[in-house]
Amino acid sequence: MLAPQDMAALGLTLRLAGVTVLVLLVLGTPLAWWLSQTQSRLKTVIEAVVALPLVLPPTVLGFYLLLALGPHGVIGGLSMALGGGSLAFTFTGLVIGSAFYSLPFVVQPLQGAFEAMGRRPLEVAATLGASPLDRFLTVAVPLARRGFLTAIVLGFAHTLGEFGVVLMLGGNIPGATQVISIAIYDHVEMLQYDQAHTLSALLLVLSFSILMAVYALNRRFSVVHP
Amino acid sequence: MPKLSSATLLLCVSMPALADEVRVAVAANFLDAITTLSEQFERQSGHTVLISSGSTGKLYAQIKNGAPFDVFLAADEARPALLEHEAAIVPGSRFTYALGTLVLWSPDRGLIDAEQSVLNNGDFRFLAIANPATAPYGRAAQEVLTGMGLWERFSKKMVRGENIGQTYQYVYSRNADLGFVAKSQVFSQGQFADGSWWEVPADRYAPIVQQAVQLRDTPAATALLDYLRSPAGLAVIQAYGYGTDAAQ
C-alpha cells in the first residue's frame, strides 16, 4: 500500500505534530494566561505577533527561519555556541518552525477559554486560601478544558498539513525531515499520481476525523455542562 | 445561462492578442541568464518578457495542465522531447540552447581543494544537491557521487533542494557546508563567486543538455528564441558559464 519512504514520512509527520503541540502547550499556556489577565499595553502587540502566522505566507516564515537557524543566525548561532550544530535540516529545526507556524492555533483557543471564565472563580478560590499556582491548576485549567482540547487538536491538525515552512528549511531528507506534504509534492513532481492520491486521501481522512472528533467532543461538553 | 456564456465567448474572441508579451517558463538554473538576456531582448525588440522559474519537472506538469507559457526553457532534453511527443509544442521548435556545467561550491574559501578531500573524508555536516528525481542538475550530482562511491555513504548528510535555486540558497545561507550547483549560479562575467569550488569534469556525468521548446506560435516568442541563438545571445549564455551547442 504505502512505500517505506511514505510510511517514514507519515510517521515523521505525526511525531512532528505531537512534539510541536507539547512544546506549544508548555510555552503557549502561560502566554495565553498572561494575555487573558493582563492590562498591559504590550497586550495588543503580543496578540498581533501571535496572530502573524495566520496571515503571513509560510514561505516568509520559512525564509526568516532558514536564516535564523543557520550558523550565522540568532537561533542557529546560539545552538552552535552551546555545542550543537546549526538547526536547519534537523527535526529540532522543524519543531521550532512548526511551533511558530501553529502558535495562534494553540494560544488563541486557550486565551479565549481563560477570558470566558471571568475573574469570579479565581477570586472565590483565593478567598478560600488557594495559592496562585493552585488556583490556576485546580480551577482555571479544568474550567478551560474545552479550550485545551481545541488548542491541542487544532495545533496538531495544522502542523500535519504544514508545507511552506518545511519546504524552506527541511532539506527533504527521507526519514529525517521529509514530511507527508513534501512527499506528496515530490510524487506529483515525478508524475507518480497514484502514490500522491494515496497519501493525499490519507491526510484528508486523518484531518477530517480529527476535526470531527473535536467538534463531537465539544458538543458533548456543552450538552453535559450547559 | 446561454446569455452569459455567449457574452463570455464574445469577450474572449474580441480580446486583443498581447503579441508583444512573451511568457517564459525557465528552469531555475537559467534564471539569472534569461533575466540578463531578456533585458537586452526587450531593449532591442520592444517586446516584454514575463519570467516564471521553477524545477523542470514542475514546469512540465504545469504546461501539461494548461499553464499559459509561450516558451519553455528546460534543464534537460527529456521533458521538451516529451512535450514534442505529446504534440504540445510548435512543430520543429525544439533545440538545445545551453549545455549545463555542474560545480561543487562552498562559500568557504578553504573548504574545497583540487583533490576533493572534503568529499572523500566526508568532512562536512550537510551537502546540498537538487532533487535528482525532478532536477537534472540533481541527477548529475547523483551520478558524480555514485561514480565516487559516496552516494550511499552520504544519504543522511544530503539535503535536497526542490530545484537548483533552492539548493544554491541552502549553501549560500551556509545552512549546508557545500553543494552541487549550476556553474551559472556561481560564475558570471568570466569570474567565479567568492569561496571555493570544483568544476566537475564533464566525463563524470551525462551531459546536461538544456533544451527549449516554443509552446505558442506568437511573433514575440519566435523573436525571443531567435535571439537566444543569435551571436549576441550566445555570448551572454557563455558568459554565464554554459557551453553552447556548436552543432547547430
Short mmCIF file of C-alpha atoms in Angstrom, two decimals:
data_model
loop_
_atom_site.label_atom_id
_atom_site.label_comp_id
_atom_site.label_asym_id
_atom_site.label_seq_id
_atom_site.Cartn_x
_atom_site.Cartn_y
_atom_site.Cartn_z
CA MET A 1 0.00 0.00 0.00
CA LEU A 2 2.47 2.62 1.18
CA ALA A 3 6.13 2.61 0.19
CA PRO A 4 8.60 2.51 3.12
CA GLN A 5 9.62 6.10 2.43
CA ASP A 6 5.99 7.22 2.53
CA MET A 7 5.46 5.33 5.79
CA ALA A 8 8.51 7.10 7.20
CA ALA A 9 7.09 10.44 6.06
CA LEU A 10 3.76 9.67 7.73
CA GLY A 11 5.42 8.62 10.99
CA LEU A 12 7.65 11.68 10.97
CA THR A 13 4.67 13.97 10.35
CA LEU A 14 2.71 12.52 13.28
CA ARG A 15 5.77 12.78 15.53
CA LEU A 16 6.39 16.38 14.45
CA ALA A 17 2.76 17.32 15.11
CA GLY A 18 2.82 15.63 18.53
CA VAL A 19 6.07 17.21 19.69
CA THR A 20 5.04 20.61 18.37
CA VAL A 21 1.76 20.50 20.31
CA LEU A 22 3.60 19.54 23.51
CA VAL A 23 6.08 22.39 23.07
CA LEU A 24 3.26 24.81 22.36
CA LEU A 25 1.27 23.70 25.41
CA VAL A 26 4.28 24.31 27.65
CA LEU A 27 5.06 27.71 26.12
CA GLY A 28 1.58 28.75 24.99
CA THR A 29 -0.37 28.12 28.20
CA PRO A 30 1.49 30.73 30.31
CA LEU A 31 1.41 33.14 27.37
CA ALA A 32 -2.33 32.67 26.86
CA TRP A 33 -2.90 33.05 30.62
CA TRP A 34 -0.89 36.27 30.72
CA LEU A 35 -2.75 37.63 27.68
CA SER A 36 -6.10 36.81 29.29
CA GLN A 37 -5.24 38.53 32.59
CA THR A 38 -3.03 41.47 31.66
CA GLN A 39 -3.94 45.14 31.44
CA SER A 40 -0.53 45.91 29.88
CA ARG A 41 -0.17 47.99 26.76
CA LEU A 42 2.03 45.27 25.37
CA LYS A 43 -1.02 43.03 25.07
CA THR A 44 -2.07 44.26 21.62
CA VAL A 45 1.49 43.96 20.29
CA ILE A 46 1.88 40.39 21.59
CA GLU A 47 -1.57 39.44 20.29
CA ALA A 48 -0.63 40.71 16.84
CA VAL A 49 2.64 38.77 16.91
CA VAL A 50 0.81 35.59 17.93
CA ALA A 51 -1.65 36.04 15.07
CA LEU A 52 1.00 36.77 12.41
CA PRO A 53 1.33 33.14 11.18
CA LEU A 54 -2.36 33.26 10.26
CA VAL A 55 -1.74 35.91 7.63
CA LEU A 56 1.92 35.58 6.63
CA PRO A 57 2.76 33.22 3.78
CA PRO A 58 4.57 30.19 5.25
CA THR A 59 7.41 30.89 2.84
CA VAL A 60 8.10 34.20 4.60
CA LEU A 61 8.26 32.40 7.92
CA GLY A 62 10.36 29.66 6.33
CA PHE A 63 12.77 32.13 4.78
CA TYR A 64 13.40 34.02 8.01
CA LEU A 65 13.70 30.77 9.92
CA LEU A 66 16.23 29.44 7.38
CA LEU A 67 18.36 32.50 8.08
CA ALA A 68 17.77 32.40 11.84
CA LEU A 69 18.52 28.68 12.19
CA GLY A 70 21.68 28.84 10.05
CA PRO A 71 25.15 29.06 11.58
CA HIS A 72 25.12 32.87 11.31
CA GLY A 73 21.55 33.26 12.51
CA VAL A 74 20.33 34.07 16.02
CA ILE A 75 18.94 30.64 16.90
CA GLY A 76 21.47 28.59 14.93
CA GLY A 77 24.37 30.62 16.32
CA LEU A 78 23.12 30.06 19.87
CA SER A 79 22.81 26.34 19.22
CA MET A 80 26.36 26.24 17.82
CA ALA A 81 27.67 28.13 20.84
CA LEU A 82 26.03 25.54 23.09
CA GLY A 83 27.90 22.81 21.27
CA GLY A 84 25.12 21.71 18.94
CA GLY A 85 25.07 22.21 15.21
CA SER A 86 23.02 24.68 13.22
CA LEU A 87 19.38 23.66 13.20
CA ALA A 88 18.20 23.82 9.59
CA PHE A 89 17.57 20.37 8.08
CA THR A 90 17.04 18.79 11.52
CA PHE A 91 13.94 17.57 13.33
CA THR A 92 14.58 20.16 16.05
CA GLY A 93 14.62 22.86 13.41
CA LEU A 94 11.28 21.63 12.07
CA VAL A 95 9.80 21.68 15.60
CA ILE A 96 10.94 25.30 16.05
CA GLY A 97 9.46 26.22 12.67
CA SER A 98 6.20 24.39 13.36
CA ALA A 99 5.88 25.98 16.79
CA PHE A 100 5.91 29.44 15.18
CA TYR A 101 3.63 28.22 12.41
CA SER A 102 0.97 26.74 14.72
CA LEU A 103 1.31 29.25 17.59
CA PRO A 104 -2.02 31.05 17.05
CA PHE A 105 -3.90 27.75 16.80
CA VAL A 106 -2.87 26.88 20.35
CA VAL A 107 -2.69 30.26 22.05
CA GLN A 108 -5.95 31.76 20.79
CA PRO A 109 -8.34 28.99 21.95
CA LEU A 110 -6.62 28.95 25.36
CA GLN A 111 -6.77 32.71 25.71
CA GLY A 112 -10.45 32.63 24.74
CA ALA A 113 -11.21 29.95 27.32
CA PHE A 114 -9.37 31.78 30.08
CA GLU A 115 -11.12 35.04 29.25
CA ALA A 116 -14.56 33.37 29.10
CA MET A 117 -14.02 32.07 32.62
CA GLY A 118 -14.09 35.55 34.09
CA ARG A 119 -12.38 36.54 37.35
CA ARG A 120 -15.03 35.20 39.70
CA PRO A 121 -13.99 31.54 40.14
CA LEU A 122 -10.40 32.53 40.87
CA GLU A 123 -11.45 35.20 43.36
CA VAL A 124 -13.55 32.62 45.20
CA ALA A 125 -10.62 30.20 45.23
CA ALA A 126 -8.35 32.95 46.55
CA THR A 127 -10.74 33.71 49.40
CA LEU A 128 -10.61 30.02 50.31
CA GLY A 129 -6.83 30.38 50.61
CA ALA A 130 -5.61 28.69 47.40
CA SER A 131 -2.17 29.79 46.18
CA PRO A 132 -1.91 31.32 42.68
CA LEU A 133 -0.49 28.12 41.16
CA ASP A 134 -3.07 26.01 42.98
CA ARG A 135 -5.82 28.34 41.72
CA PHE A 136 -4.54 28.00 38.19
CA LEU A 137 -4.17 24.21 38.22
CA THR A 138 -7.30 23.23 40.11
CA VAL A 139 -9.70 25.95 38.98
CA ALA A 140 -8.59 27.58 35.72
CA VAL A 141 -7.32 24.52 33.84
CA PRO A 142 -10.39 22.31 34.44
CA LEU A 143 -12.70 25.19 33.53
CA ALA A 144 -10.74 25.81 30.35
CA ARG A 145 -10.62 22.16 29.26
CA ARG A 146 -12.57 22.81 26.08
CA GLY A 147 -10.05 25.46 25.17
CA PHE A 148 -7.24 22.97 25.82
CA LEU A 149 -8.90 20.31 23.71
CA THR A 150 -9.43 22.73 20.83
CA ALA A 151 -5.86 24.02 21.13
CA ILE A 152 -4.36 20.51 21.10
CA VAL A 153 -6.42 19.34 18.15
CA LEU A 154 -6.05 22.45 16.02
CA GLY A 155 -2.33 22.70 16.74
CA PHE A 156 -1.88 19.05 15.80
CA ALA A 157 -4.04 19.20 12.67
CA HIS A 158 -2.47 22.43 11.49
CA THR A 159 1.06 21.04 11.84
CA LEU A 160 0.04 17.89 9.91
CA GLY A 161 -0.60 19.97 6.83
CA GLU A 162 2.46 22.17 7.10
CA PHE A 163 4.23 22.68 3.78
CA GLY A 164 5.80 26.03 3.04
CA VAL A 165 7.90 26.26 6.18
CA VAL A 166 9.23 22.71 5.83
CA LEU A 167 9.94 23.23 2.15
CA MET A 168 12.18 26.17 3.05
CA LEU A 169 14.11 24.69 5.95
CA GLY A 170 13.64 20.93 5.81
CA GLY A 171 16.00 19.88 3.04
CA ASN A 172 13.73 16.95 2.16
CA ILE A 173 15.77 14.23 3.93
CA PRO A 174 13.82 10.96 3.85
CA GLY A 175 13.19 9.74 7.40
CA ALA A 176 14.55 12.93 8.97
CA THR A 177 12.74 15.95 7.56
CA GLN A 178 10.61 14.62 4.73
CA VAL A 179 7.07 15.14 5.98
CA ILE A 180 3.92 13.89 4.27
CA SER A 181 3.11 17.13 2.44
CA ILE A 182 6.62 17.20 0.91
CA ALA A 183 6.32 13.52 -0.05
CA ILE A 184 3.04 14.31 -1.84
CA TYR A 185 4.67 17.24 -3.60
CA ASP A 186 7.54 15.02 -4.78
CA HIS A 187 5.15 12.36 -6.07
CA VAL A 188 3.26 14.97 -8.07
CA GLU A 189 6.55 16.31 -9.46
CA MET A 190 7.57 12.83 -10.55
CA LEU A 191 4.13 12.25 -12.09
CA GLN A 192 3.51 9.41 -9.60
CA TYR A 193 -0.13 10.32 -9.20
CA ASP A 194 -1.17 7.01 -7.60
CA GLN A 195 1.11 7.47 -4.59
CA ALA A 196 0.15 11.14 -4.44
CA HIS A 197 -3.53 10.14 -4.33
CA THR A 198 -2.96 7.55 -1.61
CA LEU A 199 -1.08 9.94 0.64
CA SER A 200 -3.43 12.85 -0.04
CA ALA A 201 -6.50 10.78 0.73
CA LEU A 202 -4.86 9.55 3.92
CA LEU A 203 -4.13 13.10 5.05
CA LEU A 204 -7.63 14.22 4.13
CA VAL A 205 -9.31 11.41 6.09
CA LEU A 206 -6.98 11.92 9.05
CA SER A 207 -7.57 15.68 9.21
CA PHE A 208 -11.32 15.28 8.78
CA SER A 209 -11.56 12.62 11.52
CA ILE A 210 -9.56 14.76 13.93
CA LEU A 211 -11.78 17.78 13.35
CA MET A 212 -14.94 15.67 13.56
CA ALA A 213 -13.77 14.26 16.88
CA VAL A 214 -13.14 17.68 18.36
CA TYR A 215 -16.49 19.06 17.30
CA ALA A 216 -18.27 15.97 18.62
CA LEU A 217 -16.46 16.21 21.96
CA ASN A 218 -17.12 19.93 22.21
CA ARG A 219 -20.79 19.30 21.66
CA ARG A 220 -20.85 16.66 24.38
CA PHE A 221 -19.22 19.08 26.79
CA SER A 222 -21.74 21.78 26.07
CA VAL A 223 -24.64 19.35 26.46
CA VAL A 224 -23.36 17.99 29.77
CA HIS A 225 -22.30 21.37 31.13
CA PRO A 226 -24.72 23.97 29.83
CA MET B 1 -27.30 30.76 -18.72
CA PRO B 2 -26.82 30.84 -22.54
CA LYS B 3 -26.68 34.63 -22.47
CA LEU B 4 -23.76 34.65 -20.09
CA SER B 5 -21.72 32.07 -21.95
CA SER B 6 -22.12 33.72 -25.32
CA ALA B 7 -21.16 37.04 -23.79
CA THR B 8 -18.11 35.43 -22.27
CA LEU B 9 -17.23 33.87 -25.58
CA LEU B 10 -17.57 37.21 -27.33
CA LEU B 11 -15.31 38.80 -24.77
CA CYS B 12 -12.66 36.13 -25.29
CA VAL B 13 -12.77 36.46 -29.05
CA SER B 14 -12.65 40.23 -29.04
CA MET B 15 -9.73 40.42 -26.58
CA PRO B 16 -6.70 41.69 -28.48
CA ALA B 17 -3.86 39.19 -28.52
CA LEU B 18 -0.97 40.56 -26.47
CA ALA B 19 1.51 39.97 -29.26
CA ASP B 20 4.22 41.99 -27.57
CA GLU B 21 4.34 39.89 -24.41
CA VAL B 22 6.23 36.62 -24.18
CA ARG B 23 5.76 34.38 -21.15
CA VAL B 24 8.74 32.21 -20.37
CA ALA B 25 8.87 29.17 -18.08
CA VAL B 26 12.51 28.69 -17.15
CA ALA B 27 14.38 26.06 -15.15
CA ALA B 28 15.82 27.63 -12.01
CA ASN B 29 19.46 27.28 -13.10
CA PHE B 30 18.93 29.54 -16.12
CA LEU B 31 17.02 32.27 -14.28
CA ASP B 32 19.95 34.71 -13.98
CA ALA B 33 20.94 34.21 -17.59
CA ILE B 34 17.44 34.64 -19.01
CA THR B 35 16.95 37.77 -16.89
CA THR B 36 20.00 39.38 -18.50
CA LEU B 37 19.04 38.07 -21.93
CA SER B 38 15.51 39.41 -21.52
CA GLU B 39 16.71 42.89 -20.62
CA GLN B 40 18.74 43.05 -23.81
CA PHE B 41 15.97 41.47 -25.87
CA GLU B 42 13.39 43.93 -24.52
CA ARG B 43 15.62 46.89 -25.37
CA GLN B 44 16.22 45.56 -28.85
CA SER B 45 12.74 44.36 -29.77
CA GLY B 46 10.27 46.36 -27.71
CA HIS B 47 8.61 43.15 -26.51
CA THR B 48 8.08 42.41 -22.82
CA VAL B 49 9.29 39.17 -21.23
CA LEU B 50 7.49 37.65 -18.25
CA ILE B 51 9.59 35.04 -16.47
CA SER B 52 8.43 32.19 -14.22
CA SER B 53 11.08 29.90 -12.79
CA GLY B 54 10.84 26.53 -11.12
CA SER B 55 12.05 22.98 -11.40
CA THR B 56 11.85 21.43 -14.85
CA GLY B 57 9.56 18.68 -13.53
CA LYS B 58 7.09 21.12 -12.03
CA LEU B 59 7.05 23.41 -15.05
CA TYR B 60 6.43 20.41 -17.29
CA ALA B 61 3.45 19.38 -15.14
CA GLN B 62 2.09 22.92 -15.21
CA ILE B 63 2.46 23.16 -19.00
CA LYS B 64 0.73 19.80 -19.38
CA ASN B 65 -2.13 21.24 -17.36
CA GLY B 66 -2.55 24.31 -19.48
CA ALA B 67 -0.25 26.88 -17.88
CA PRO B 68 -0.14 29.92 -20.16
CA PHE B 69 3.52 29.92 -21.22
CA ASP B 70 4.81 30.70 -24.71
CA VAL B 71 8.34 29.37 -24.26
CA PHE B 72 9.76 26.63 -22.05
CA LEU B 73 13.48 26.65 -21.26
CA ALA B 74 14.10 23.31 -19.56
CA ALA B 75 17.14 21.98 -17.74
CA ASP B 76 17.09 18.72 -19.68
CA GLU B 77 16.07 17.29 -23.03
CA ALA B 78 13.69 14.65 -21.68
CA ARG B 79 10.80 16.94 -20.81
CA PRO B 80 10.95 19.03 -24.00
CA ALA B 81 11.11 15.78 -26.01
CA LEU B 82 8.10 14.50 -24.08
CA LEU B 83 6.16 17.66 -24.89
CA GLU B 84 7.12 17.30 -28.53
CA HIS B 85 5.99 13.68 -28.47
CA GLU B 86 2.69 14.79 -26.95
CA ALA B 87 2.30 17.35 -29.74
CA ALA B 88 2.15 20.16 -27.19
CA ILE B 89 4.71 22.38 -28.92
CA VAL B 90 5.12 24.35 -32.13
CA PRO B 91 6.40 21.66 -34.54
CA GLY B 92 10.15 21.74 -35.09
CA SER B 93 10.77 24.30 -32.35
CA ARG B 94 12.83 22.08 -30.01
CA PHE B 95 16.53 22.94 -29.86
CA THR B 96 19.48 22.91 -27.46
CA TYR B 97 20.07 26.40 -26.09
CA ALA B 98 22.72 25.63 -23.46
CA LEU B 99 24.92 22.87 -22.04
CA GLY B 100 24.95 22.87 -18.25
CA THR B 101 28.07 22.53 -16.12
CA LEU B 102 27.98 21.08 -12.62
CA VAL B 103 30.07 22.71 -9.91
CA LEU B 104 30.70 21.73 -6.31
CA TRP B 105 30.71 25.06 -4.48
CA SER B 106 31.13 26.40 -0.97
CA PRO B 107 31.22 29.99 0.28
CA ASP B 108 34.16 28.87 2.48
CA ARG B 109 37.41 29.65 0.71
CA GLY B 110 39.38 26.80 2.18
CA LEU B 111 36.83 24.01 2.04
CA ILE B 112 37.10 22.51 -1.45
CA ASP B 113 40.54 21.62 -2.79
CA ALA B 114 41.75 20.05 -6.03
CA GLU B 115 41.59 16.52 -4.61
CA GLN B 116 38.02 16.94 -3.25
CA SER B 117 39.33 15.68 0.10
CA VAL B 118 36.33 17.21 1.81
CA LEU B 119 34.06 14.83 -0.12
CA ASN B 120 36.29 11.79 0.25
CA ASN B 121 36.68 12.37 4.00
CA GLY B 122 33.01 13.18 4.46
CA ASP B 123 34.26 16.12 6.47
CA PHE B 124 31.08 18.21 6.49
CA ARG B 125 27.67 18.31 8.10
CA PHE B 126 25.40 18.84 5.11
CA LEU B 127 25.87 18.54 1.37
CA ALA B 128 23.16 20.14 -0.73
CA ILE B 129 22.02 18.71 -4.05
CA ALA B 130 18.95 19.34 -6.16
CA ASN B 131 16.31 16.63 -6.00
CA PRO B 132 17.58 14.01 -8.52
CA ALA B 133 14.03 12.94 -9.28
CA THR B 134 12.94 16.31 -10.60
CA ALA B 135 16.01 18.40 -11.35
CA PRO B 136 18.58 17.42 -13.98
CA TYR B 137 21.44 19.02 -12.01
CA GLY B 138 20.41 16.78 -9.13
CA ARG B 139 20.57 13.74 -11.37
CA ALA B 140 24.05 14.79 -12.49
CA ALA B 141 25.15 15.23 -8.87
CA GLN B 142 23.84 11.77 -8.07
CA GLU B 143 25.84 10.34 -10.98
CA VAL B 144 29.02 12.03 -9.78
CA LEU B 145 28.60 10.86 -6.18
CA THR B 146 27.69 7.33 -7.28
CA GLY B 147 30.79 7.29 -9.50
CA MET B 148 32.90 8.25 -6.48
CA GLY B 149 31.24 5.53 -4.43
CA LEU B 150 29.82 8.08 -1.98
CA TRP B 151 26.12 8.11 -2.73
CA GLU B 152 25.07 5.56 -0.07
CA ARG B 153 27.53 6.90 2.46
CA PHE B 154 26.13 10.43 2.35
CA SER B 155 22.45 9.51 2.32
CA LYS B 156 21.91 11.02 5.79
CA LYS B 157 24.04 14.09 5.11
CA MET B 158 22.42 15.13 1.89
CA VAL B 159 19.78 17.82 1.80
CA ARG B 160 17.75 18.07 -1.35
CA GLY B 161 16.56 21.39 -2.68
CA GLU B 162 13.30 21.44 -4.57
CA ASN B 163 15.20 22.89 -7.50
CA ILE B 164 18.72 24.14 -8.15
CA GLY B 165 17.75 27.64 -6.99
CA GLN B 166 16.80 26.41 -3.55
CA THR B 167 19.91 24.20 -3.47
CA TYR B 168 22.08 27.26 -4.02
CA GLN B 169 20.14 29.10 -1.32
CA TYR B 170 20.94 26.31 1.19
CA VAL B 171 24.68 26.68 0.54
CA TYR B 172 24.70 30.46 0.19
CA SER B 173 22.98 30.86 3.58
CA ARG B 174 25.59 28.42 4.96
CA ASN B 175 22.97 26.04 6.22
CA ALA B 176 24.71 23.43 4.08
CA ASP B 177 28.52 23.46 4.01
CA LEU B 178 28.77 22.78 0.31
CA GLY B 179 26.60 21.80 -2.59
CA PHE B 180 26.40 20.76 -6.20
CA VAL B 181 25.03 23.77 -8.05
CA ALA B 182 24.91 25.02 -11.62
CA LYS B 183 28.05 26.83 -12.71
CA SER B 184 25.84 29.69 -13.87
CA GLN B 185 24.87 30.40 -10.27
CA VAL B 186 28.42 30.98 -9.04
CA PHE B 187 30.00 32.25 -12.24
CA SER B 188 29.35 35.45 -14.11
CA GLN B 189 31.36 37.74 -16.36
CA GLY B 190 34.07 35.07 -16.54
CA GLN B 191 34.57 35.07 -12.74
CA PHE B 192 33.73 32.60 -10.01
CA ALA B 193 31.99 33.96 -6.93
CA ASP B 194 33.87 34.10 -3.65
CA GLY B 195 34.51 30.78 -1.95
CA SER B 196 35.95 27.53 -3.19
CA TRP B 197 34.76 25.28 -5.99
CA TRP B 198 35.41 22.22 -8.08
CA GLU B 199 34.23 22.25 -11.66
CA VAL B 200 33.23 18.62 -12.13
CA PRO B 201 34.90 17.08 -15.22
CA ALA B 202 32.36 16.59 -17.99
CA ASP B 203 33.07 12.85 -18.23
CA ARG B 204 31.72 12.25 -14.71
CA TYR B 205 28.07 12.80 -15.65
CA ALA B 206 25.83 12.56 -18.68
CA PRO B 207 25.74 15.94 -20.44
CA ILE B 208 23.11 18.35 -19.11
CA VAL B 209 21.58 19.22 -22.44
CA GLN B 210 19.19 22.08 -21.85
CA GLN B 211 16.52 22.35 -24.49
CA ALA B 212 13.97 24.98 -25.37
CA VAL B 213 10.56 24.50 -26.94
CA GLN B 214 8.04 27.01 -28.23
CA LEU B 215 4.57 26.32 -26.87
CA ARG B 216 2.60 29.01 -28.69
CA ASP B 217 3.24 30.44 -32.10
CA THR B 218 3.44 34.16 -31.39
CA PRO B 219 5.84 36.58 -33.11
CA ALA B 220 7.31 37.67 -29.77
CA ALA B 221 8.08 34.09 -28.72
CA THR B 222 9.70 33.35 -32.07
CA ALA B 223 11.77 36.53 -31.78
CA LEU B 224 12.97 35.60 -28.29
CA LEU B 225 14.05 32.11 -29.33
CA ASP B 226 15.83 33.55 -32.36
CA TYR B 227 17.62 35.96 -30.06
CA LEU B 228 18.82 33.07 -27.86
CA ARG B 229 20.50 31.62 -30.96
CA SER B 230 21.96 34.89 -32.19
CA PRO B 231 25.67 35.70 -31.63
CA ALA B 232 24.68 38.30 -29.01
CA GLY B 233 22.52 35.78 -27.15
CA LEU B 234 25.11 33.02 -27.32
CA ALA B 235 27.72 35.39 -25.89
CA VAL B 236 25.54 36.05 -22.82
CA ILE B 237 24.83 32.34 -22.35
CA GLN B 238 28.56 31.57 -22.46
CA ALA B 239 29.35 34.41 -20.06
CA TYR B 240 27.12 32.63 -17.54
CA GLY B 241 29.29 29.53 -17.72
CA TYR B 242 27.26 27.43 -20.12
CA GLY B 243 28.50 25.60 -23.14
CA THR B 244 26.58 26.24 -26.32
CA ASP B 245 25.79 23.59 -28.88
CA ALA B 246 28.23 24.14 -31.75
CA ALA B 247 26.37 21.57 -33.81
CA GLN B 248 23.50 23.94 -34.56
#
